[in-house]
Amino acid sequence: LIAHHLAGNGAMASIALPATTLHHHLQHHPDLTIAAHNGPTTTVIAGPTPSLETLLTHLEQQGTRVRRIPVDYASHTPEVETIHTQLHTALAPITPRNSPITFHSTVTATPLDGTHLTPDYWYRNLRNPVLFHPTAHTLITHHHTTFIEPSPHPVLVASLQDTADAAEADIVAVGSLRRGQGGRTDLLRSAAHAWARGVPVDWAAQYPGGRRIALPTYPFQRTRYWIDAPSDSAVRSGDGGDEEFWEAVEAADTDAVASVLGLREDRPDWLGQAMPSLARRRELRRASGRLDALRYTVEWTPAAGIRGGAPTGRWLVVTPDGDHDADWAR
């Protein structure tokens, strides 16, 4: 329904300002709407593209960070009312029922019985603002401390952490997958990040037949035996840490590249044409770094100060059955 009836009629953007501050700006743009309250200082605005671009340009000139969301429709705005009947008809066969897991709704910002998830609820879910921030705040202040965002790429993890910081609460907020990293190994890595911060993970289900190894009962001696391999600076993220820029290049997101570079109204026409060349350069640098790692070998060097001598004291030698007369055991 969105693709057939709403696409091409609007735009959305995430703005690093609280909703209370944005209300002042929206007085000059009555056709724009707050679409989502994502965090204490993160708000999503939606509406007609020309009006939204005018507001974003003004905010960027003031130094406010904005991110254009790559969609061509304006959900959570009055535009959704045009598909009210079609949406109700499409969802009519669904029968809601209760769930043993407590459901916290971002439509009402309260716990909600599953039987209330009617077609009208899902219409309001698409029409009304997303109350993610007040919902997350309620959960955090009621001592919920673990939050997992199951998505192709983390979008709300940062907002969750901002909400917890504002409430002076300690939480664990992790994603599941990342853009370009959508395999089983990536999902397990995210689970490991959560586990390392105290979240229980059923590793036995993932590694049947494995066993846990007991750690030493004494403090680690911290004696280092690793080889000091040369660092591969060519494959470090962002060719210098500018990961946001290179992620935008690889995604061919011209708007994001322009935003990172600080290009607004004076954006050059050739920027879009340069994107493939920039992406190719990025990949060549990575490939060159991987080849460099194969050209060099790290060798052991003799350790100085090793004293020889016969072992002293009493020793217990355990040998295989029937091997006690071997020369090496004497």
XYZ file of C-alpha atoms in Angstrom:
330
model
C 0.000 0.000 0.000
C 2.823 2.401 0.826
C 4.573 1.678 -2.466
C 1.404 2.118 -4.532
C -0.288 5.029 -2.753
C 2.251 6.992 -0.688
C 5.527 6.679 -2.591
C 6.685 9.828 -4.327
C 4.613 12.139 -2.140
C 7.020 13.098 0.621
C 10.272 12.678 2.507
C 11.598 12.055 6.020
C 14.691 13.122 7.959
C 16.260 12.531 11.361
C 17.300 15.705 13.182
C 19.591 15.971 16.206
C 17.252 18.190 18.203
C 14.639 17.478 20.886
C 11.010 17.627 19.813
C 10.360 20.654 22.028
C 12.936 22.664 20.076
C 11.612 21.514 16.704
C 8.078 22.653 17.547
C 9.331 26.236 17.211
C 10.730 25.573 13.723
C 7.559 23.784 12.600
C 5.502 26.917 13.239
C 7.054 28.224 10.014
C 6.406 24.922 8.191
C 2.837 23.852 9.061
C 2.862 21.095 6.428
C 5.669 19.250 8.243
C 4.980 16.804 11.071
C 6.971 15.188 13.867
C 6.952 11.560 12.755
C 8.984 9.925 15.529
C 10.354 10.734 18.976
C 13.458 8.525 18.877
C 15.551 9.956 21.694
C 16.003 12.905 24.035
C 17.797 14.790 21.241
C 16.748 12.834 18.140
C 13.506 13.550 16.288
C 12.200 12.463 12.875
C 10.330 14.977 10.691
C 8.190 14.092 7.655
C 6.196 15.919 5.031
C 6.381 17.358 1.513
C 9.904 17.272 0.088
C 10.253 21.013 -0.755
C 9.246 22.140 2.736
C 11.428 19.527 4.394
C 14.467 20.503 2.317
C 13.952 24.157 3.221
C 13.920 23.307 6.932
C 16.918 20.973 6.680
C 18.988 23.565 4.832
C 18.170 26.137 7.515
C 19.121 23.735 10.325
C 22.360 22.702 8.607
C 23.348 26.350 8.294
C 22.879 26.633 12.050
C 25.206 23.653 12.589
C 22.505 21.107 13.430
C 23.217 17.543 12.349
C 20.535 16.149 10.022
C 20.227 12.852 8.166
C 17.913 12.406 5.214
C 16.158 9.042 5.407
C 16.249 7.289 2.002
C 12.468 7.027 1.462
C 10.108 8.919 -0.853
C 7.005 8.897 1.340
C 5.925 10.623 4.550
C 4.622 8.065 7.020
C 3.237 9.174 10.408
C 1.700 12.245 8.762
C -1.791 13.172 7.486
C -0.724 11.705 4.116
C -1.360 8.228 5.598
C -5.067 9.023 5.954
C -5.443 8.499 2.193
C -4.978 4.729 2.664
C -7.148 4.361 5.784
C -9.804 2.222 4.089
C -7.353 0.104 2.075
C -5.249 -0.626 5.165
C -8.257 -1.684 7.235
C -9.448 -3.946 4.431
C -6.035 -5.565 4.005
C -5.666 -6.255 7.752
C -9.269 -7.307 8.432
C -8.551 -11.086 8.242
C -5.995 -10.832 11.073
C -7.283 -11.892 14.502
C -5.175 -10.423 17.335
C -4.531 -12.500 20.423
C -2.722 -12.162 23.708
C 0.931 -13.036 24.205
C 2.827 -14.349 27.248
C 5.500 -11.725 26.519
C 4.657 -8.194 27.648
C 4.201 -5.911 24.651
C 5.178 -2.250 25.020
C 3.573 -0.191 22.274
C 5.301 2.777 20.636
C 1.838 3.979 19.596
C 0.603 4.448 23.175
C 3.949 4.386 25.081
C 2.343 1.886 27.482
C 2.133 -1.903 27.897
C -0.647 -3.218 25.683
C -2.632 -6.440 25.626
C -2.121 -8.303 22.349
C -5.847 -8.460 21.729
C -5.786 -4.697 21.107
C -3.600 -5.082 18.011
C -6.541 -4.677 15.661
C -6.490 -3.255 12.121
C -7.236 0.154 13.628
C -4.188 -0.158 15.904
C -1.909 -0.867 12.943
C -3.415 2.066 11.073
C -2.575 4.329 14.021
C 0.862 2.723 14.119
C 1.473 4.069 10.587
C -0.414 7.351 11.019
C 0.577 8.612 14.475
C 4.047 9.667 15.685
C 6.330 6.870 16.900
C 6.716 7.282 20.673
C 9.953 5.324 20.896
C 11.694 7.660 23.337
C 8.932 7.749 25.994
C 8.461 3.979 25.623
C 12.187 3.320 26.079
C 12.311 5.755 29.003
C 9.495 3.870 30.745
C 11.275 0.540 30.282
C 14.616 1.897 31.494
C 13.160 3.609 34.569
C 11.413 0.324 35.424
C 14.821 -1.383 35.542
C 14.908 -3.077 32.161
C 18.607 -3.136 31.324
C 19.045 -5.227 28.149
C 17.940 -4.046 24.709
C 18.577 -5.924 21.439
C 17.706 -4.263 18.125
C 16.952 -7.000 15.540
C 17.417 -5.201 12.241
C 19.599 -5.217 9.091
C 21.530 -2.250 10.534
C 21.413 -0.536 13.951
C 19.168 2.523 13.892
C 17.901 2.937 17.455
C 20.802 1.628 19.576
C 22.284 5.124 19.895
C 18.892 6.569 20.876
C 18.488 3.875 23.528
C 21.883 4.724 24.972
C 21.082 8.451 24.918
C 17.821 7.766 26.748
C 19.649 5.710 29.375
C 22.329 8.385 29.800
C 19.668 11.044 30.325
C 18.090 8.826 33.000
C 21.542 8.083 34.520
C 20.915 4.364 34.000
C 23.353 1.624 33.003
C 22.029 -0.540 30.154
C 23.258 -2.914 27.466
C 22.074 -1.890 23.988
C 23.376 -3.836 20.993
C 22.327 -4.437 17.404
C 22.102 -7.747 15.583
C 23.387 -7.249 12.029
C 25.128 -4.451 10.145
C 24.937 -3.208 6.592
C 27.040 -5.565 4.459
C 27.515 -7.919 7.429
C 24.404 -10.063 7.461
C 25.654 -13.611 7.976
C 25.419 -16.093 10.826
C 28.910 -15.203 12.017
C 27.927 -11.543 12.268
C 24.840 -12.404 14.313
C 26.907 -14.560 16.674
C 29.440 -11.746 17.015
C 26.654 -9.420 18.158
C 25.518 -12.071 20.641
C 29.098 -12.280 21.906
C 29.171 -8.508 22.440
C 26.015 -8.810 24.540
C 27.406 -11.828 26.427
C 30.648 -9.974 27.191
C 28.530 -7.320 28.915
C 26.697 -9.819 31.090
C 23.733 -10.872 28.938
C 23.129 -14.657 29.151
C 23.491 -16.454 25.807
C 22.725 -20.145 25.197
C 26.016 -21.000 23.510
C 25.353 -24.737 23.861
C 22.528 -24.417 21.330
C 24.952 -22.909 18.813
C 27.882 -25.229 19.523
C 26.451 -28.652 20.431
C 29.079 -31.030 21.729
C 31.357 -28.244 22.877
C 32.465 -27.803 26.453
C 33.335 -24.887 28.666
C 36.959 -24.427 29.654
C 37.531 -23.359 33.247
C 39.598 -20.218 33.579
C 42.555 -20.138 35.994
C 41.615 -19.478 39.608
C 44.573 -17.123 40.026
C 44.948 -13.637 38.488
C 46.358 -13.541 34.993
C 50.128 -13.059 35.043
C 49.906 -10.751 32.032
C 53.063 -12.096 30.404
C 52.805 -11.317 26.710
C 53.922 -13.874 24.117
C 52.209 -12.495 21.018
C 54.230 -11.668 17.938
C 54.280 -7.950 17.190
C 52.935 -8.077 13.648
C 53.001 -4.853 11.621
C 49.664 -3.076 11.606
C 47.797 -2.946 8.324
C 46.934 0.735 8.162
C 45.587 0.409 4.617
C 42.569 -1.594 5.712
C 41.656 0.408 8.765
C 38.102 1.669 8.639
C 37.596 4.890 6.786
C 41.220 5.323 5.583
C 41.820 7.412 8.692
C 38.742 6.875 10.806
C 36.175 8.696 8.678
C 33.887 5.654 8.617
C 30.721 7.691 8.072
C 32.110 9.126 4.815
C 33.188 5.766 3.380
C 29.957 4.029 4.413
C 28.063 6.696 2.479
C 30.371 6.218 -0.538
C 29.906 2.442 -0.549
C 26.126 2.898 -0.274
C 26.214 5.420 -3.164
C 24.351 7.836 -0.868
C 25.133 11.204 -2.464
C 23.109 13.145 0.112
C 25.023 11.587 3.000
C 28.396 12.244 1.318
C 27.445 15.865 0.746
C 26.337 16.201 4.364
C 29.620 14.765 5.685
C 31.634 17.089 3.433
C 29.571 20.092 4.494
C 28.220 20.668 0.977
C 24.745 22.134 0.955
C 23.411 24.531 -1.653
C 26.794 24.662 -3.401
C 26.946 20.923 -3.983
C 28.896 20.332 -7.255
C 27.185 18.525 -10.119
C 30.048 16.063 -10.478
C 29.624 14.623 -6.980
C 27.306 11.834 -8.118
C 29.606 10.964 -11.018
C 32.564 10.700 -8.641
C 30.921 8.140 -6.350
C 31.907 5.008 -8.354
C 35.523 6.203 -8.562
C 35.651 6.863 -4.824
C 34.193 3.431 -4.068
C 36.709 1.822 -6.431
C 39.592 3.638 -4.743
C 38.366 2.416 -1.360
C 38.319 -1.196 -2.547
C 41.768 -0.881 -4.170
C 43.228 0.405 -0.911
C 41.722 -2.533 0.947
C 43.019 -5.017 -1.613
C 46.477 -3.431 -1.495
C 46.500 -3.726 2.276
C 45.601 -7.404 2.126
C 48.408 -8.035 -0.389
C 50.916 -6.167 1.771
C 50.071 -8.460 4.667
C 51.122 -11.441 2.513
C 54.460 -9.951 1.435
C 56.039 -9.889 4.878
C 56.656 -12.603 7.444
C 57.342 -12.212 11.127
C 60.051 -14.494 12.511
C 60.882 -15.509 16.043
C 64.019 -13.931 17.470
C 66.206 -15.729 20.048
C 65.294 -14.783 23.585
C 68.175 -13.456 25.665
C 68.942 -14.390 29.233
C 67.701 -18.009 29.167
C 69.621 -20.074 31.722
C 70.134 -23.790 31.141
C 70.795 -26.545 33.649
C 69.432 -29.821 34.878
C 65.996 -29.826 36.519
C 66.020 -30.084 40.294
C 63.582 -31.476 42.809
C 61.294 -34.487 42.560
C 59.390 -35.092 39.293
C 56.396 -37.270 38.498
C 56.407 -38.686 34.957
C 53.135 -40.053 33.553
C 53.630 -42.401 30.591
C 51.276 -44.311 28.305
C 50.402 -47.806 29.434
C 53.213 -50.205 28.448
C 55.650 -47.378 27.666
C 57.339 -47.068 31.049
C 60.562 -48.701 29.824
C 61.027 -46.319 26.922
C 64.363 -44.521 26.771
C 62.799 -41.118 27.147
C 61.133 -42.158 30.421
C 64.347 -43.195 32.155
